[in-house]
mmCIF file of C-alpha atoms in Angstrom:
data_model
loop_
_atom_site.group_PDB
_atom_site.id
_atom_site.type_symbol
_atom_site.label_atom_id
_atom_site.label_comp_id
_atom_site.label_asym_id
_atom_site.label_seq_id
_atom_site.Cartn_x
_atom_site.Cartn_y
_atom_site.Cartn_z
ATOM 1 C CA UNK B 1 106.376 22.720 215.372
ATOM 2 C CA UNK B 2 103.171 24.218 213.990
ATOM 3 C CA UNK B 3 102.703 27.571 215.276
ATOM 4 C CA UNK B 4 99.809 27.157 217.970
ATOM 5 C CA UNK B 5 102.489 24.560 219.782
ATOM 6 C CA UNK B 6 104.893 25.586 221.910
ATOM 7 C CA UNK B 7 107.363 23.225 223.897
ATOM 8 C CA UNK B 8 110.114 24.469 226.060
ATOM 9 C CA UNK B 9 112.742 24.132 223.635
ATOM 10 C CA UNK B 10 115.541 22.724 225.627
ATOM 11 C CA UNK B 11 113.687 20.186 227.078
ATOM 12 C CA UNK B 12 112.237 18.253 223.744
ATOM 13 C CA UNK B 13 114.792 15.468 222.960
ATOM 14 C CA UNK B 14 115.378 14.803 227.108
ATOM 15 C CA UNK B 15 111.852 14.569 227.462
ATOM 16 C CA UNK B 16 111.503 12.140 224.488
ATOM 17 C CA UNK B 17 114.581 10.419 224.849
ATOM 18 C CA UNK B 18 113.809 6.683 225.043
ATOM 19 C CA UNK B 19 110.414 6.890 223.854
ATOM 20 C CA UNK B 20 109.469 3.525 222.079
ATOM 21 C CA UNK B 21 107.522 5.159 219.884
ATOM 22 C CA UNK B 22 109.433 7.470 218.628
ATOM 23 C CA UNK B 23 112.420 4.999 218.159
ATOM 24 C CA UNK B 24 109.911 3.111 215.802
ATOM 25 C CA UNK B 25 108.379 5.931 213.587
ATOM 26 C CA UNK B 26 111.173 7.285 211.535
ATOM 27 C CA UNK B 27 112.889 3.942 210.644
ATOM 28 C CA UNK B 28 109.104 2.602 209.556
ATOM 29 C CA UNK B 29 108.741 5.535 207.302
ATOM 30 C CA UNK B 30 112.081 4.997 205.910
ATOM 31 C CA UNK B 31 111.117 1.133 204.930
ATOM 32 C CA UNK B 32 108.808 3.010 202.852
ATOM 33 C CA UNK B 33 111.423 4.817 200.490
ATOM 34 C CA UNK B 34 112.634 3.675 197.352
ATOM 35 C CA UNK B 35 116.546 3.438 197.459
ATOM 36 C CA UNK B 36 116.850 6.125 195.367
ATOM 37 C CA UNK B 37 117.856 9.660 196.469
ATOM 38 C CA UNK B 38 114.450 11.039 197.440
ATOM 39 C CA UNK B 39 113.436 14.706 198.211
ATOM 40 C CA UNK B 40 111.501 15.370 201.439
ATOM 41 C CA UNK B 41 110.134 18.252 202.981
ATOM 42 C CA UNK B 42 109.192 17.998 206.835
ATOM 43 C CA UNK B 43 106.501 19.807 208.117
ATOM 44 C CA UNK B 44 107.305 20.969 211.906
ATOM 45 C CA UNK B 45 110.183 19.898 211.677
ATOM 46 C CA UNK B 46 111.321 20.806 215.738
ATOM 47 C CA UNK B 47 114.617 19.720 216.766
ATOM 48 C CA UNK B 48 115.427 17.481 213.781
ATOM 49 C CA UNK B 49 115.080 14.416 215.405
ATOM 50 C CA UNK B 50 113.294 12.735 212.165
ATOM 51 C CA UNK B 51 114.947 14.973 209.288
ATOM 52 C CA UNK B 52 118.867 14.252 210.575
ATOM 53 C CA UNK B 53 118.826 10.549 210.404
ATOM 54 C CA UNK B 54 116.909 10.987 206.772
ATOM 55 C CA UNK B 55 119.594 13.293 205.119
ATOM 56 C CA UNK B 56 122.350 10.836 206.438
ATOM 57 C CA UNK B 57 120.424 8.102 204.562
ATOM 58 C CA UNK B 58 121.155 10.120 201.701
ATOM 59 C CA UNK B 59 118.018 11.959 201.079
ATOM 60 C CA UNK B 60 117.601 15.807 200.108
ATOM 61 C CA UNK B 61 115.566 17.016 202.807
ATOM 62 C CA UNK B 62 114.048 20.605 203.932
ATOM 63 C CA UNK B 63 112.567 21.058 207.077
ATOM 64 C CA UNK B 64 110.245 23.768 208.047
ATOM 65 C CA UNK B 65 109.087 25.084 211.678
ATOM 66 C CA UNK B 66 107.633 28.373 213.217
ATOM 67 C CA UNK B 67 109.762 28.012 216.342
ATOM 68 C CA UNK B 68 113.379 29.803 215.798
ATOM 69 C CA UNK B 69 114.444 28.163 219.439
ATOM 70 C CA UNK B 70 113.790 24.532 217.924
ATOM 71 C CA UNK B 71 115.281 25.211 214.603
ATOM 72 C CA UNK B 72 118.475 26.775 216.549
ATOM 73 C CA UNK B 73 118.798 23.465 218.186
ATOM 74 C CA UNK B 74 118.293 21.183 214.952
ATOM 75 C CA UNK B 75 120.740 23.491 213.137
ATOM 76 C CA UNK B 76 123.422 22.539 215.757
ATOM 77 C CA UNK B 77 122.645 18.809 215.884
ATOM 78 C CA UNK B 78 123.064 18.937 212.225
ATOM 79 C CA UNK B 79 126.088 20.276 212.138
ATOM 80 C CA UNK B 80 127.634 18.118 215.200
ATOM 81 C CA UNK B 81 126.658 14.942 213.221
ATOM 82 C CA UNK B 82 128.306 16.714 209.764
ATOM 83 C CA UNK B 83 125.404 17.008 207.772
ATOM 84 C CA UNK B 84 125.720 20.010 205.573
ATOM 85 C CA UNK B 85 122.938 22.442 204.888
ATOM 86 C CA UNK B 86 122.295 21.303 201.404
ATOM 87 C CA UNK B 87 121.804 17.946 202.432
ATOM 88 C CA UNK B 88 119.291 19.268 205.350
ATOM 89 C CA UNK B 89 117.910 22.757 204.445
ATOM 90 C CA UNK B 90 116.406 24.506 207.843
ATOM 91 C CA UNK B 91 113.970 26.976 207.126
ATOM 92 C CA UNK B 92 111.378 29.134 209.607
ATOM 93 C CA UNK B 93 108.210 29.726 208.299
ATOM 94 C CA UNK B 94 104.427 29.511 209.053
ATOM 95 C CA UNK B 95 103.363 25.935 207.305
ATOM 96 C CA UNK B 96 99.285 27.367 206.729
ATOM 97 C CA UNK B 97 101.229 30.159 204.292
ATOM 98 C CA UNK B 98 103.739 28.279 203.190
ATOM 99 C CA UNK B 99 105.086 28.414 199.302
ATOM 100 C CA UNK B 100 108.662 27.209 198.854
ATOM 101 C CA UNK B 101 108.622 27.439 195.083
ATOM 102 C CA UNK B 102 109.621 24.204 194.858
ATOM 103 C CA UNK B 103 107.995 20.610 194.838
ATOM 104 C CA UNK B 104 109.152 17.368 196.690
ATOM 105 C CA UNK B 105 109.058 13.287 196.595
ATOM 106 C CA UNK B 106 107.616 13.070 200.195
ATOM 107 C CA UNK B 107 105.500 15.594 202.303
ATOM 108 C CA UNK B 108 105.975 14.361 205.860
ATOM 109 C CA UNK B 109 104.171 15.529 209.154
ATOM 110 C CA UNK B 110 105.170 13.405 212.057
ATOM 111 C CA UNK B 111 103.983 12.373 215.742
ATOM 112 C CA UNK B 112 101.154 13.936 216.225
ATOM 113 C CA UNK B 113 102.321 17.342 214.828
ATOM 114 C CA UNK B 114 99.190 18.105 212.199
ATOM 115 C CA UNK B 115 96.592 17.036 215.131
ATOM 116 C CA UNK B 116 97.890 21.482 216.691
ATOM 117 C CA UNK B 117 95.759 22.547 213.855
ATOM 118 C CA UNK B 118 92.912 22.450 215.516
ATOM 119 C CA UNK B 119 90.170 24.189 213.135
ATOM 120 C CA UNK B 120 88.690 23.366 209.877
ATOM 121 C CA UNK B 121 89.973 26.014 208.155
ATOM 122 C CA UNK B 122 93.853 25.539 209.512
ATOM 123 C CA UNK B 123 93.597 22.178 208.302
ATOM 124 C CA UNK B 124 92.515 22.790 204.437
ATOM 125 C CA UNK B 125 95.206 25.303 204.552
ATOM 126 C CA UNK B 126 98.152 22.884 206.096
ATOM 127 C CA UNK B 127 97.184 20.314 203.775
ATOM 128 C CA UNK B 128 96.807 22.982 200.353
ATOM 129 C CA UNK B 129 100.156 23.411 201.410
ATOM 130 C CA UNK B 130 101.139 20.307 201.278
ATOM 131 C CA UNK B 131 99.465 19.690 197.961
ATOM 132 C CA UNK B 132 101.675 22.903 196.860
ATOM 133 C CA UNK B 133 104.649 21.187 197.791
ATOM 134 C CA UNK B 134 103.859 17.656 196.031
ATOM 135 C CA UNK B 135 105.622 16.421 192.837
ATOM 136 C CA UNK B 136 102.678 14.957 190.588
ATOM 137 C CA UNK B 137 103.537 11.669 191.656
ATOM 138 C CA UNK B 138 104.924 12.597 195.318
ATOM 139 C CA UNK B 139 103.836 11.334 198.269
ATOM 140 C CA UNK B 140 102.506 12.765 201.856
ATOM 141 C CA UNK B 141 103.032 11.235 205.299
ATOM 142 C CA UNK B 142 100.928 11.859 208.187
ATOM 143 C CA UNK B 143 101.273 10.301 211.650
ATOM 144 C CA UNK B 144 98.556 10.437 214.149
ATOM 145 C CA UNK B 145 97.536 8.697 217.041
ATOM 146 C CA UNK B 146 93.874 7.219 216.982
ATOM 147 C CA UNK B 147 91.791 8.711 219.297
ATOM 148 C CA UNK B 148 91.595 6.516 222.714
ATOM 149 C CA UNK B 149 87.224 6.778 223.371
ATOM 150 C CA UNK B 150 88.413 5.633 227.430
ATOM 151 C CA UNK B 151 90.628 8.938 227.310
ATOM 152 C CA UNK B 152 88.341 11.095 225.545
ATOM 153 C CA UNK B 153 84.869 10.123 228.226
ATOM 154 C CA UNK B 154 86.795 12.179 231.223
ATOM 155 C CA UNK B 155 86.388 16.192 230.825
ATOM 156 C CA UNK B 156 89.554 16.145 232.814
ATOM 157 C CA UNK B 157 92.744 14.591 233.298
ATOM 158 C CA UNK B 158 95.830 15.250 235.137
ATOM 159 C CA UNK B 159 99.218 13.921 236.205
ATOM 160 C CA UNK B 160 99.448 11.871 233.169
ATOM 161 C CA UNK B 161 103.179 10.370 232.401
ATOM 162 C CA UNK B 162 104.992 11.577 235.256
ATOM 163 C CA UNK B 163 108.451 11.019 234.670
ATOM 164 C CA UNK B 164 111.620 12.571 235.453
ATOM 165 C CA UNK B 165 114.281 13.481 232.366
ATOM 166 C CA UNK B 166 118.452 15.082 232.949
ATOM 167 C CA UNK B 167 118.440 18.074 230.155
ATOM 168 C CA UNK B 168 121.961 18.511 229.787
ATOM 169 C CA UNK B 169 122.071 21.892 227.856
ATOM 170 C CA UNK B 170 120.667 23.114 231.148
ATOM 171 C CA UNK B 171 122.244 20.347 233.946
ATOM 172 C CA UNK B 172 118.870 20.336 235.270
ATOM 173 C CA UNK B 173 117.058 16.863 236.064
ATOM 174 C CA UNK B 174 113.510 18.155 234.920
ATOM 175 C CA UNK B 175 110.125 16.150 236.887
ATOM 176 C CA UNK B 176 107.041 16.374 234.218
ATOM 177 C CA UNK B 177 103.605 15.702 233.934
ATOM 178 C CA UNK B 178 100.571 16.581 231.577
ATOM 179 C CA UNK B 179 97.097 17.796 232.185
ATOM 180 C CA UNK B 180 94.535 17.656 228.978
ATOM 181 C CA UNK B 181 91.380 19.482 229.218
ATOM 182 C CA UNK B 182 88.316 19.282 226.840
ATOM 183 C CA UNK B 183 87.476 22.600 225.792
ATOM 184 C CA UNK B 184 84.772 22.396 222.905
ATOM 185 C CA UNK B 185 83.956 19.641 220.160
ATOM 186 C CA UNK B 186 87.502 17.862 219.282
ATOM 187 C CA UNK B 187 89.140 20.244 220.713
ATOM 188 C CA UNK B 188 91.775 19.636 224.021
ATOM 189 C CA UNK B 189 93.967 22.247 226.139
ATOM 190 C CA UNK B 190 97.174 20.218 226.489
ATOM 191 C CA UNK B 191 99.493 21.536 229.554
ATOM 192 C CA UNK B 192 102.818 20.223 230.367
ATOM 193 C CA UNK B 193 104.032 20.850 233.592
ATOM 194 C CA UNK B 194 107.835 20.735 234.574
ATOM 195 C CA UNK B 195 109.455 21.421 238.058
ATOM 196 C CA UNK B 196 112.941 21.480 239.643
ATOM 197 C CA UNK B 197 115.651 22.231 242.061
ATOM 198 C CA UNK B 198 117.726 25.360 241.156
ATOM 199 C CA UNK B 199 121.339 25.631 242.808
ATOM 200 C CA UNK B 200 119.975 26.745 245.794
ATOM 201 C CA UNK B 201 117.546 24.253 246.751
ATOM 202 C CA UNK B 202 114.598 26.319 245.845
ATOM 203 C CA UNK B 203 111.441 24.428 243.447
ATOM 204 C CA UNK B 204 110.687 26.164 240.572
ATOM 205 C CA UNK B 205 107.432 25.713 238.526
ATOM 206 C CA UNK B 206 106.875 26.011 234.602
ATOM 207 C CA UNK B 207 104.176 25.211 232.012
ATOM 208 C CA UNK B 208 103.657 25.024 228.499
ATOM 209 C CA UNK B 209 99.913 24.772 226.939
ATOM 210 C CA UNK B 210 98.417 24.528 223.686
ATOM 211 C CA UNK B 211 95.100 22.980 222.283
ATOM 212 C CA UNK B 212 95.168 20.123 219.877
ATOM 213 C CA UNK B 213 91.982 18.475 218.313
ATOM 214 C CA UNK B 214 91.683 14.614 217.273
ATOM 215 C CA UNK B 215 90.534 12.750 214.166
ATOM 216 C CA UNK B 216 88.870 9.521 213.675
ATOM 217 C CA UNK B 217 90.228 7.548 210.362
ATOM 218 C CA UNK B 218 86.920 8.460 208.407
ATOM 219 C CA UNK B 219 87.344 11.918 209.352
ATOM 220 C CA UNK B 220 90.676 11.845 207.737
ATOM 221 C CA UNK B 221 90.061 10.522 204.603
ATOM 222 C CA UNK B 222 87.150 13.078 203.978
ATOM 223 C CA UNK B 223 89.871 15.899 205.031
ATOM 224 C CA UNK B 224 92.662 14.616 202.673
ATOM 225 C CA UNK B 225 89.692 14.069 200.049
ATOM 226 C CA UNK B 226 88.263 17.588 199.926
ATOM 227 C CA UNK B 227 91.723 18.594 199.481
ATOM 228 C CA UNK B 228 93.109 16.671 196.247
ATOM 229 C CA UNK B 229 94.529 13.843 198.545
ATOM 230 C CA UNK B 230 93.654 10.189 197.994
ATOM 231 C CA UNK B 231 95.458 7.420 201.115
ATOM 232 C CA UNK B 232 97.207 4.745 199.501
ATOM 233 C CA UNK B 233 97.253 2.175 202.585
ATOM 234 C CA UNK B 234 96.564 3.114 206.120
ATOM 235 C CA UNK B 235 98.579 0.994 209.123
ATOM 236 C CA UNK B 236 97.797 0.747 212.814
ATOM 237 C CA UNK B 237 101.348 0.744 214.422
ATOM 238 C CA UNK B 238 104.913 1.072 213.078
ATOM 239 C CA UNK B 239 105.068 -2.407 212.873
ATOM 240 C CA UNK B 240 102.896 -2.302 209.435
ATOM 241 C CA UNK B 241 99.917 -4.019 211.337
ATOM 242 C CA UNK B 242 96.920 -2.552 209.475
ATOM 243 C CA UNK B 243 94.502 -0.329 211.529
ATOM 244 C CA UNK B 244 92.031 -1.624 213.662
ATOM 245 C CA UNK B 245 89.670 -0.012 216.005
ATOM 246 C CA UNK B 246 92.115 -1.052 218.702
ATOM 247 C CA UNK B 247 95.034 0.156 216.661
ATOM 248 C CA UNK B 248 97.463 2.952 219.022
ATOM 249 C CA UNK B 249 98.149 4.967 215.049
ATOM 250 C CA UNK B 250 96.838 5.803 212.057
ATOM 251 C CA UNK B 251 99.507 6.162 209.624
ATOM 252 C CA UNK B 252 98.631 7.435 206.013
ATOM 253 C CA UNK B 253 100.741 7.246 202.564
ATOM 254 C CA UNK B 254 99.091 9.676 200.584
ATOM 255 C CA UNK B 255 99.350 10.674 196.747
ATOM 256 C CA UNK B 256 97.324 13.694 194.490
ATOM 257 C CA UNK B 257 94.189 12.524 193.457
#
C-alpha cells in the first residue's frame, strides 16, 4: 500500500473477498499481455492478491509496499500456493523514493492505490518513479475509479457498505462500514470502521483512516504528460467498454513519451 494508507492488515482479503470488481481487474489486465514472459513491477503491492495469480501465469514479477504487516501476509500466500521468490520478488520500500536499479515490461498500480497520494508533489514523484522503472518500450497501468459528482456534492457521508466479513487468521466475524469526509480541494478523510464480539461477549470498536484525493480523466492525462507519460487507450470498466462520463473506471495503458 502507499505509505499514507493504512488497512488493518488481517482483515484485507476477508473484507474484499467476493468483490466483483476486484474478481474482474486482474484477469482484464492480463488480456492485455503478450504471451510472452513479461516483467512487472507492482506498485503497493498489499497482500498479493494481483501479483500471485501474475507470477503463476508465468510472469517475472516484483512487488513493492511500505506496509511490512501486508507484505508478511503476501509472502505466506506465496509460498502456500508454491510460487518461489524469484518468480514473485517481495520487497518493502517507500514507492515516492523508490530506485530498484532495474527496469520492467509493465509498471502496474491497481484499485485505487495511486488515488493515497494525495498532493501534487507525491504524485510527480510516484509517477518519476515509475518512469525510473520503465523499459523504453514498457508499459504503466493505472486503475482508478472516476469520480462519482452525486458522491462528491455531500461534505459528509457515513455508514457506507455495511457488510459483515469471517477473518479466519483471527476467527473473528468482523461488521464494517466507511465514513468519507471532504477535507480541502480533492482531498477526502476515508475511515473504516470495524466492530465485534470478543470471547466474552464484550463489542469492541476499531478504525483505520487515511485521506485520498480524486482525478477527473483530463486531470490525468496532464499528470502522466508533465511526467514523460503518454495513455495509449483509456477504458471505462473491465469489460473494455471505453470511458464515458457515466463510466464506474478509468483504466490507462501508458508508454514513455
Amino acid at each position: 500500500m502507499p505509505r499514507h494508507y493504512r488497512h488493518v492488515a488481517a482483515y484485507y482479503d476477508a473484507e474484499y473477498a467476493g468483490s466483483k470488481m476486484l474478481e474482474q481487474d486482474v484477469p482484464f489486465f492480463m488480456g492485455q499481455l503478450p504471451k510472452s514472459r513479461e516483467s512487472i513491477l507492482e506498485l503497493a503491492v498489499g497482500t498479493g492478491r494481483a501479483a500471485i495469480p501474475l507470477a503463476q501465469a508465468g510472469h517475472r514479477v516484483v512487488g513493492v509496499d511500505f506496509a511490512r504487516d501486508m507484505l508478511a501476509i503476501a509472502q505466506r500466500k506465496r509460498d502456500a500456493v508454491g510460487v518461489s521468490e524469484r518468480e514473485l520478488e517481495l520487497v518493502y520500500g517507500d514507492v515516492l523514493k523508490l530506485d530498484l536499479g532495474r527496469t520492467f515490461d509493465w509498471v502496474c498500480i491497481f484499485f485505487n492505490s495511486f488515488l493515497t497520494f494525495t498532493t501534487l508533489d507525491e504524485q510527480d514523484r510516484a509517477l518519476q518513479a515509475v518512469v525510473r522503472h520503465l523499459k523504453p518500450r514498457g508499459r504503466f497501468w493505472v486503475d482508478l475509479f472516476q469520480p462519482d459528482l452525486g458522491m462528491l456534492a455531500n461534505p459528509r457521508l457515513d455508514g457506507l457498505e455495511p457488510h459483515a466479513v469471517y477473518v479466519p487468521e483471527l476467527n473473528r466475524t468482523v461488521a464494517m462500514t466507511t465514513s468519507i469526509r471532504r477535507v480541502g480541494s480533492q482531498v477526502q478523510h476515508v475511515t473504516f470502521h470495524y466492530a465485534w464480539f470478543d470471547d466474552f461477549g464484550r463489542e469492541r470498536r476499531e478504525k483505520t483512516e487515511f485521506e485520498m484525493t480524486y482525478l477527473f480523466p483530463r486531470e490525468l492525462q496532464m499528470l502522466l504528460e508533465r511526467n514523460g507519460l503518454r495513455i495509449e487507450h483509456m477504458w471505462g470498466n473491465y469489460d473494455g467498454s471505453e470511458l464515458t462520463l457515466r463510466s464506474p473506471r478509468m483504466i490507462a495503458r501508458c508508454c514513455r513519451k
